[in-house]
Coordinates of C-alpha atoms in Angstrom, one line a residue:
Chain A
M732 CA -6.6 -34.9 7.6
S733 CA -6.6 -31.6 5.7
A734 CA -9.6 -29.4 5.0
V735 CA -9.9 -26.3 2.9
S736 CA -11.7 -23.2 4.0
L737 CA -12.2 -21.7 0.5
E738 CA -13.7 -18.2 0.5
R739 CA -14.9 -15.7 -2.0
K740 CA -14.0 -12.3 -0.5
P741 CA -16.5 -9.5 -0.9
L742 CA -16.4 -7.9 -4.3
I743 CA -18.2 -4.7 -3.4
T744 CA -18.3 -2.5 -0.4
R745 CA -20.8 -3.2 2.3
D746 CA -23.9 -0.9 2.7
L747 CA -23.5 1.7 5.4
N748 CA -25.7 1.3 8.4
K749 CA -28.0 4.1 9.5
F750 CA -25.5 5.7 11.8
E751 CA -22.6 5.5 9.4
L752 CA -24.8 7.0 6.7
E753 CA -25.7 9.9 8.9
I754 CA -22.0 10.6 9.6
A755 CA -21.1 10.2 6.0
N756 CA -23.7 12.8 4.9
L757 CA -22.5 15.2 7.7
M758 CA -18.9 14.9 6.6
Q759 CA -19.8 15.5 3.0
K760 CA -21.7 18.6 4.0
I761 CA -18.8 19.9 6.1
E762 CA -16.4 19.3 3.3
V763 CA -18.5 21.1 0.8
E764 CA -18.8 24.1 3.1
K765 CA -15.0 24.2 3.6
S766 CA -14.3 24.0 -0.1
H767 CA -13.9 26.8 -2.5
K768 CA -16.2 27.3 -5.4
S769 CA -15.1 25.7 -8.6
D770 CA -14.6 27.4 -11.9
F771 CA -17.8 25.8 -13.1
E772 CA -19.8 27.3 -10.2
I773 CA -18.4 30.7 -10.8
R774 CA -19.4 30.4 -14.5
Q775 CA -22.9 29.4 -13.5
E776 CA -23.2 32.4 -11.2
N777 CA -22.0 34.7 -13.9
D778 CA -24.5 33.3 -16.4
K779 CA -27.2 33.9 -13.9
K780 CA -26.2 37.5 -13.2
K781 CA -26.1 38.1 -17.0
A782 CA -29.6 36.7 -17.4
E783 CA -30.9 38.8 -14.6
S784 CA -29.6 42.1 -15.9
K785 CA -31.8 42.3 -18.9
V786 CA -29.8 44.9 -20.7
F787 CA -28.6 43.4 -23.9
S788 CA -25.9 45.1 -25.7
E789 CA -24.5 44.1 -29.1
S790 CA -21.6 42.2 -27.6
D791 CA -24.0 40.2 -25.4
L792 CA -25.9 39.1 -28.4
D793 CA -22.7 37.8 -29.9
Q794 CA -22.0 35.8 -26.8
A795 CA -25.4 34.4 -26.6
A796 CA -24.4 31.9 -29.2
Q797 CA -21.8 30.5 -26.9
Q798 CA -22.4 27.5 -24.7
T799 CA -23.8 28.4 -21.3
A800 CA -23.0 26.6 -18.1
Q801 CA -26.4 25.0 -18.1
D802 CA -25.8 23.6 -21.6
F803 CA -22.6 22.1 -20.4
L804 CA -24.2 20.6 -17.4
D805 CA -27.0 19.0 -19.5
L806 CA -24.5 17.5 -21.9
S807 CA -22.5 16.0 -19.1
T808 CA -25.6 14.6 -17.4
E809 CA -26.6 13.0 -20.7
E810 CA -23.2 11.5 -21.1
L811 CA -23.3 10.1 -17.6
Q812 CA -26.8 8.5 -18.2
H813 CA -25.4 6.6 -21.2
F814 CA -22.9 4.8 -18.9
K815 CA -24.6 1.9 -17.2
Q816 CA -23.1 0.7 -13.9
A817 CA -23.3 -2.9 -12.9
S818 CA -25.9 -3.5 -10.2
R819 CA -24.9 -4.0 -6.6
V820 CA -27.3 -6.8 -6.1
G821 CA -27.0 -10.1 -8.0
G822 CA -30.7 -10.1 -9.1
D823 CA -32.0 -13.6 -9.8
Q824 CA -28.6 -15.1 -8.9
E825 CA -29.1 -13.9 -5.3
N826 CA -30.9 -17.1 -4.2
N827 CA -28.8 -19.5 -6.2
Y828 CA -26.6 -21.1 -3.6
R829 CA -24.3 -22.6 -6.1
T830 CA -23.0 -19.4 -7.7
T831 CA -20.2 -17.1 -6.5
K832 CA -22.0 -14.2 -8.0
R833 CA -24.4 -13.8 -5.1
A834 CA -24.2 -11.7 -2.0
L835 CA -21.4 -9.6 -3.5
D836 CA -20.8 -7.6 -0.3
R837 CA -20.3 -10.7 1.9
N838 CA -17.7 -13.3 2.5
L839 CA -18.8 -16.6 1.0
L840 CA -17.5 -19.9 2.3
L841 CA -17.6 -23.1 0.3
L842 CA -19.5 -25.9 2.0
V843 CA -19.9 -29.3 0.5
S844 CA -22.4 -32.1 1.3
E845 CA -20.6 -35.3 1.7
K846 CA -21.1 -38.8 3.2
V847 CA -19.2 -39.0 6.5
G848 CA -19.5 -42.5 7.8
D849 CA -23.1 -43.3 6.8
K850 CA -24.5 -39.9 7.3
E851 CA -24.8 -37.1 4.8
M852 CA -23.2 -34.0 6.2
W853 CA -22.4 -30.4 5.3
I854 CA -18.7 -29.8 5.9
L855 CA -15.7 -28.1 4.3
P856 CA -13.9 -30.0 1.6
Q857 CA -11.6 -32.4 3.4
G858 CA -9.5 -35.5 2.8
K859 CA -7.0 -37.9 4.3
R860 CA -3.2 -37.2 4.0
K861 CA -1.3 -39.6 1.8
E862 CA 2.2 -40.8 2.7
G863 CA 4.9 -38.3 1.7
E864 CA 2.5 -35.3 1.4
T865 CA 2.7 -32.2 3.5
L866 CA -0.7 -31.0 4.9
R867 CA -0.7 -28.2 2.4
D868 CA -0.2 -30.6 -0.5
T869 CA -3.1 -32.6 0.8
A870 CA -5.4 -29.6 1.0
E871 CA -4.5 -28.6 -2.6
R872 CA -5.1 -32.2 -3.8
V873 CA -8.4 -32.5 -1.9
L874 CA -9.7 -29.3 -3.4
K875 CA -8.8 -30.5 -6.9
D876 CA -10.3 -33.9 -6.4
K877 CA -13.6 -32.7 -5.0
C878 CA -14.3 -29.5 -6.8
G879 CA -12.8 -30.1 -10.3
N880 CA -10.1 -28.5 -12.3
L881 CA -12.0 -25.3 -13.3
L882 CA -11.7 -23.9 -9.8
K883 CA -8.7 -21.7 -9.4
A884 CA -7.7 -20.9 -5.8
K885 CA -4.9 -19.2 -4.0
F886 CA -3.8 -20.8 -0.7
L887 CA -2.8 -18.5 2.0
G888 CA 0.4 -19.9 3.5
N889 CA 1.7 -23.3 4.5
A890 CA 0.5 -23.2 8.1
P891 CA -2.9 -24.5 9.1
C892 CA -5.3 -21.8 10.4
G893 CA -7.5 -24.0 12.5
F894 CA -7.9 -27.4 14.1
Y895 CA -10.8 -29.7 14.9
K896 CA -10.8 -33.3 16.1
Y897 CA -13.7 -35.8 16.4
K898 CA -14.2 -39.4 17.4
Y899 CA -15.6 -42.0 15.1
P900 CA -18.8 -43.7 16.4
K901 CA -18.1 -46.7 18.6
A902 CA -18.9 -49.3 16.0
K903 CA -16.4 -47.9 13.5
Q904 CA -13.5 -47.4 15.9
G905 CA -10.7 -49.7 14.9
E906 CA -7.1 -48.9 15.2
T907 CA -7.8 -45.2 15.2
M908 CA -10.2 -43.5 17.6
G909 CA -11.0 -40.5 15.4
A910 CA -9.7 -37.9 13.1
K911 CA -7.8 -34.7 13.4
I912 CA -8.6 -32.0 10.9
F913 CA -6.2 -29.2 10.0
F914 CA -7.9 -26.3 8.1
F915 CA -6.1 -24.3 5.4
K916 CA -7.3 -20.9 4.2
A917 CA -7.7 -20.3 0.5
Q918 CA -9.3 -17.7 -1.7
I919 CA -11.1 -18.4 -5.0
L920 CA -9.6 -16.6 -8.0
D921 CA -11.8 -17.9 -10.8
G922 CA -14.2 -20.6 -11.9
N923 CA -16.6 -22.6 -9.8
V924 CA -17.1 -26.0 -8.4
E925 CA -17.7 -29.0 -10.7
L926 CA -19.2 -32.0 -9.1
N927 CA -19.4 -34.4 -12.0
G928 CA -19.9 -37.6 -10.0
G929 CA -17.3 -36.9 -7.4
P930 CA -17.7 -37.8 -3.7
C931 CA -19.6 -34.6 -3.0
Q932 CA -23.4 -34.5 -3.5
D933 CA -24.0 -30.8 -3.4
F934 CA -22.2 -27.5 -2.6
H935 CA -23.2 -24.2 -1.2
W936 CA -21.5 -20.8 -1.2
A937 CA -22.6 -19.8 2.2
T938 CA -22.7 -16.4 3.8
R939 CA -21.8 -16.2 7.5
R940 CA -25.5 -16.5 8.4
E941 CA -26.1 -19.6 6.3
M942 CA -23.4 -21.6 8.1
E943 CA -25.9 -23.2 10.5
K944 CA -26.0 -26.2 8.2
L945 CA -22.7 -27.3 9.7
P946 CA -22.6 -29.6 12.7
H947 CA -22.6 -27.5 15.9
E948 CA -19.1 -28.3 17.3
Y949 CA -17.5 -28.2 13.9
L950 CA -19.0 -24.8 13.3
K951 CA -17.5 -23.5 16.5
A952 CA -14.0 -24.6 15.4
I953 CA -14.4 -22.9 12.1
R954 CA -15.8 -19.7 13.5
L955 CA -12.6 -19.4 15.5
F956 CA -10.5 -18.5 12.4
L957 CA -13.0 -16.8 10.1
I958 CA -13.2 -13.0 9.8
D959 CA -16.4 -11.6 11.2
E960 CA -18.9 -9.5 9.4
E961 CA -20.2 -6.4 11.0
H962 CA -23.8 -6.5 9.9
Chain B
M763 CA 123.7 13.9 6.9
S764 CA 121.2 12.2 9.1
P765 CA 118.5 10.1 7.3
G766 CA 115.7 12.4 8.6
V767 CA 117.1 15.4 6.6
F768 CA 117.3 13.2 3.5
L769 CA 113.6 12.2 3.7
Y770 CA 112.6 15.8 4.0
K771 CA 114.5 16.8 0.9
R772 CA 112.9 14.0 -1.1
L773 CA 109.4 15.1 0.0
T774 CA 109.9 18.8 -0.9
R775 CA 111.0 17.8 -4.3
L776 CA 107.9 15.8 -5.0
I777 CA 105.2 18.1 -3.6
S778 CA 105.5 21.7 -4.2
T779 CA 103.2 24.1 -2.5
S780 CA 104.7 27.3 -3.7
V781 CA 103.7 26.7 -7.3
P782 CA 100.0 27.8 -8.0
L783 CA 98.1 24.6 -8.8
N784 CA 94.6 26.1 -8.9
F785 CA 93.7 23.9 -6.0
R786 CA 91.9 26.0 -3.4
T787 CA 89.7 25.3 -0.6
S788 CA 86.5 27.4 -0.2
Q789 CA 84.2 28.1 2.6
S790 CA 81.4 25.5 2.9
L791 CA 78.0 27.3 3.3
F792 CA 75.3 24.5 3.1
A793 CA 72.7 27.0 2.1
E794 CA 71.8 29.7 -0.3
P795 CA 72.5 33.1 0.8
L796 CA 69.5 34.9 2.1
K797 CA 67.6 37.1 -0.2
K798 CA 66.9 40.6 0.7
K799 CA 63.4 40.8 2.2
K800 CA 60.9 42.8 0.1
R801 CA 59.0 45.3 2.0
I802 CA 55.2 45.2 1.4
D803 CA 52.8 48.0 2.3
P804 CA 50.5 46.8 5.1
A805 CA 47.6 48.4 3.4
V806 CA 48.1 46.3 0.3
T807 CA 48.1 43.0 2.3
K808 CA 45.0 44.1 4.1
A809 CA 43.2 44.8 0.9
R810 CA 44.4 41.4 -0.5
E811 CA 43.0 39.6 2.6
E812 CA 39.7 41.4 2.2
R813 CA 39.3 40.4 -1.4
R814 CA 39.9 36.8 -0.5
R815 CA 37.3 36.8 2.2
K816 CA 34.8 38.5 0.0
R817 CA 35.3 35.9 -2.7
I818 CA 34.7 33.0 -0.3
E819 CA 31.6 34.7 1.2
K820 CA 30.2 35.1 -2.3
Q821 CA 30.7 31.4 -3.0
I822 CA 29.0 30.5 0.2
R823 CA 26.1 32.7 -0.6
R824 CA 25.7 31.3 -4.0
L825 CA 25.7 27.7 -2.7
E826 CA 23.0 28.6 -0.1
K827 CA 20.9 30.2 -2.7
G828 CA 21.1 27.1 -4.8
T829 CA 19.9 24.8 -2.1
R830 CA 16.9 27.1 -1.2
Q831 CA 15.6 27.1 -4.7
L832 CA 13.6 23.9 -5.2
K833 CA 11.8 22.7 -8.3
P834 CA 8.3 24.1 -8.1
I835 CA 5.4 21.6 -8.0
E836 CA 2.6 23.3 -9.8
E837 CA -0.1 20.9 -8.8
C838 CA 0.6 21.7 -5.1
E839 CA 0.6 25.4 -5.5
I840 CA -2.6 27.3 -4.8
P841 CA -3.5 29.4 -7.8
L842 CA -3.0 33.1 -7.3
E843 CA -6.6 33.8 -8.3
I844 CA -7.9 31.8 -5.3
V845 CA -5.5 33.4 -2.8
K846 CA -6.4 36.9 -4.0
N847 CA -10.2 36.7 -4.3
N848 CA -12.5 35.9 -1.5
D849 CA -15.6 35.4 -3.6
R850 CA -15.0 31.6 -3.8
I851 CA -15.5 31.0 -0.1
R852 CA -18.8 29.5 0.9
S853 CA -20.8 30.6 3.9
R854 CA -20.3 28.1 6.7
Q855 CA -22.5 27.4 9.7
E856 CA -21.1 26.9 13.2
D857 CA -21.2 23.4 14.5
S858 CA -24.5 22.9 16.3
S859 CA -24.7 20.8 19.5
R860 CA -26.3 18.1 17.5
V861 CA -23.2 17.8 15.2
I862 CA -20.9 17.8 18.2
G863 CA -23.0 15.0 19.8
L864 CA -22.9 13.1 16.6
F865 CA -19.1 13.2 16.5
K866 CA -18.8 12.1 20.0
S867 CA -21.0 9.0 19.4
W868 CA -19.0 8.4 16.2
A869 CA -15.8 8.3 18.2
A870 CA -17.4 5.8 20.6
Y871 CA -18.7 3.7 17.6
K872 CA -15.2 3.6 16.0
Y873 CA -13.6 2.7 19.3
K874 CA -15.9 -0.3 19.8
Q875 CA -15.3 -1.3 16.2
S876 CA -11.5 -1.3 16.6
L877 CA -11.8 -3.2 19.9
R878 CA -13.9 -5.8 18.1
D879 CA -11.3 -6.0 15.3
A880 CA -8.5 -6.5 17.8
T881 CA -10.3 -9.4 19.6
M882 CA -11.0 -10.9 16.2
V883 CA -7.3 -10.8 15.2
D884 CA -6.4 -12.3 18.6
R885 CA -9.0 -15.1 18.1
I886 CA -7.7 -16.0 14.6
L887 CA -4.1 -16.0 15.8
Y888 CA -5.1 -18.2 18.7
S889 CA -6.7 -20.6 16.3
Q890 CA -3.6 -20.8 14.2
Q891 CA -1.3 -21.3 17.1
L892 CA -3.6 -24.1 18.5
A893 CA -3.5 -25.8 15.1
L894 CA 0.3 -25.5 14.9
D895 CA 0.8 -26.8 18.5
R896 CA -1.4 -29.8 17.8
L897 CA 0.5 -30.5 14.6
K898 CA 3.8 -30.4 16.5
M899 CA 2.5 -33.0 18.9
E900 CA 1.3 -35.1 16.0
S901 CA 4.4 -35.0 13.7
P902 CA 7.5 -32.7 14.0
E903 CA 8.3 -33.1 10.3
L904 CA 4.9 -31.9 9.2
Y905 CA 5.2 -29.0 11.7
L906 CA 8.5 -28.0 10.1
S907 CA 7.0 -28.0 6.6
A908 CA 4.0 -26.0 7.9
V909 CA 6.1 -23.2 9.3
Q910 CA 8.0 -22.6 6.1
V911 CA 7.5 -19.2 4.4
D912 CA 5.4 -19.4 1.3
E913 CA 7.5 -17.4 -1.1
S914 CA 4.8 -17.4 -3.8
L915 CA 2.7 -15.1 -1.6
L916 CA 5.3 -12.4 -1.5
P917 CA 4.8 -9.6 -2.4
F918 CA 1.2 -9.9 -1.6
V919 CA -1.2 -8.2 -4.0
T920 CA -4.9 -7.8 -3.6
S921 CA -7.6 -5.5 -4.9
G922 CA -11.1 -4.4 -4.2
P923 CA -13.8 -4.2 -2.9
T924 CA -15.3 -1.6 -5.1
E925 CA -18.5 0.4 -5.0
T926 CA -20.1 -1.5 -7.8
P927 CA -19.1 -4.8 -9.3
P928 CA -17.1 -4.6 -12.5
V929 CA -19.1 -4.4 -15.8
V930 CA -18.4 -7.6 -17.6
G931 CA -16.8 -7.0 -21.0
Y932 CA -16.5 -3.2 -20.6
D933 CA -14.1 -1.7 -23.1
S934 CA -12.6 1.2 -21.3
P935 CA -12.0 4.1 -23.7
D936 CA -8.5 5.3 -24.1
G937 CA -7.9 8.9 -23.3
E938 CA -5.4 11.0 -25.0
Y939 CA -2.3 11.6 -23.1
I940 CA -0.4 14.9 -23.5
D941 CA 2.5 15.5 -21.3
I942 CA 2.4 19.2 -20.4
S943 CA 4.9 19.1 -17.5
K944 CA 7.7 21.6 -17.8
K945 CA 11.3 20.5 -18.1
W946 CA 13.6 21.6 -15.4
D947 CA 17.4 21.6 -15.5
D948 CA 19.2 20.1 -12.6

């Protein structure tokens, strides 16, 4: 059997922790101290000096009409305020488990709720290999079958990245004792999951902390090949 | 008369050597006669030698000068104004013991972080190797198809993460582009 570990990689940088922030501020301060003053700062200083020496000559009056450094600064600040940056937090999307636009600084893993045997379980999208398919083909087909055509994903290589095997319950054991699952890594490029009556009941773009929904042993096998998050 | 005398007489009648026949042998030399050697003043040869040496030296110097002179990169040169004046330098405090302590703990922090990363990479590689080994046991054909290189991934391109998410539908203004770089002859 093949399963797909489909991830949405972080879109924005992670927040710095307290210690990292302290170091970042310190480095910033040192860099400013080591730097030379810019043309603009020199201009500001000259303006200040001119204002302090209150002796106005004819030529100074002519120059007063010119733009001062402060004017320039105000104009630039106003221009900056007109530009609105996108927010780092998803807002009301943040608690919507079905959107990829949440937790932008985290890795999100696609979990689906599916009937395995007679129990409803949270797992990664998985399916049996058909005759003549390679495992990668199976993984690509499974993703299309279960999550619809709108989802565009990039598979990372032909080799499986993880392995998990389990036994069927005694009553179900026939010719085969259990199943072996080979996991393939993929990254989402565009789109989202479409259930429209497929075998999956529900889906969840889970952060690393929300993966407790998975069965314990299964989770252990998956954690083996996932990239950690620091905090 | 003996027959010998008769033969002699016949021969003398046929070939005459006393008559000038313009048939002469000359000395064979096998070479042109040597020319008379011209005498050159040793001072002149010396001057000529000197001139040649100077010419070669000049050529070498010109070549060396050419290699030393590189195309200037204006962006990398410090403006003269900054080198000359000191009024742009800011006052700088000495590193306090707190700052030194901070840097030390930063080094320890980064060391732990890199150690964690290394173990993580090991763990992921182990997981993949385990999967491949199991697959080999299961079916050698599938294993062979799994270890093929995925050409579509090469060259691998990726972007992000950024500080803030992209603004949806943002129309980035086109700046004017004026090429002010100077032209240099090769």
